[in-house]
């Protein structure tokens, strides 16, 4: 049966590949991005997030079957926190009322295996239990620091997002409303986001050392798209708050027995 899906980050990489797959499967995809999308909205700002919700409500007629929050940045600056955490949360929370009209609503976010890297605890706490103003101020401090400090921004925002998903998924808003809410956590995927790694042999070996992927190594976005399509299909009725590492084994290598 044809369903209506909202995909953020639909113009590139994983979001684009997922939109293409869902369309091939016969579904209606409402793609959103900064450009080249049915709805153009900037998830780094409060007004852009509101615009996303308003426009999706309008073009969908007030109901959607699934929300896929894929959009993200990987730059070592505060904008990455604005998009990857606040933009993703606003997408999921803002579009949740539209899911209530679906007989089989689903929601998923794209986190990252980078959530496993040691975070900046001050930023992590501000994201999960503080205000956006506090979190953005801490992100600006990290951005102004040296490369080691600014490199903490991406993984910390993704760790906060993974925790947010686990905290929210079993609650009245999601589980009690029969909406499976989960995330995927990819390893290194060939997209424009990682093009700089692929074009530089030294960067490639440095990333390969940080992200061990014994199962088939770096891979194409279609691999993530297939999992996202299943997670947001009617077939997925019982996964709740899972962070699924589609990472060629980096989670198994790095965390080993500590997760079971
Ligand atoms: N590529 C990887 O190796 C990898 C690994 C783990 C997680 N991820 C995550 O996967 C998701 C997709 O990344 P990708 O690799 O496809 O990258 P990508 O750069 O190809 O696509 C990201 C998309 O997000 C959009 N976006 C960025 N800022 C935005 C904003 N302010 N408002 C709206 N849209 C915005 C971009 O325009 C782009 O189209 C991201 O959340 C990323 O963190 C990627």
CSV table of N, CA, C and O in Angstrom, one decimal, residues 9 68 168 183:
chain,number,residue,atom,x,y,z
A,9,UNK,N,16.8,16.2,4.6
A,9,UNK,CA,18.1,16.0,3.9
A,9,UNK,C,17.9,15.2,2.6
A,9,UNK,O,18.8,14.4,2.2
A,68,UNK,N,11.3,10.6,8.5
A,68,UNK,CA,12.7,10.2,8.5
A,68,UNK,C,13.5,11.5,8.6
A,68,UNK,O,13.6,12.3,7.7
A,168,UNK,N,12.7,9.1,24.7
A,168,UNK,CA,11.4,9.4,24.2
A,168,UNK,C,10.6,8.2,23.7
A,168,UNK,O,9.3,8.2,23.8
A,183,UNK,N,16.5,4.9,15.8
A,183,UNK,CA,17.5,5.6,15.0
A,183,UNK,C,18.4,4.6,14.4
A,183,UNK,O,18.5,3.4,14.9
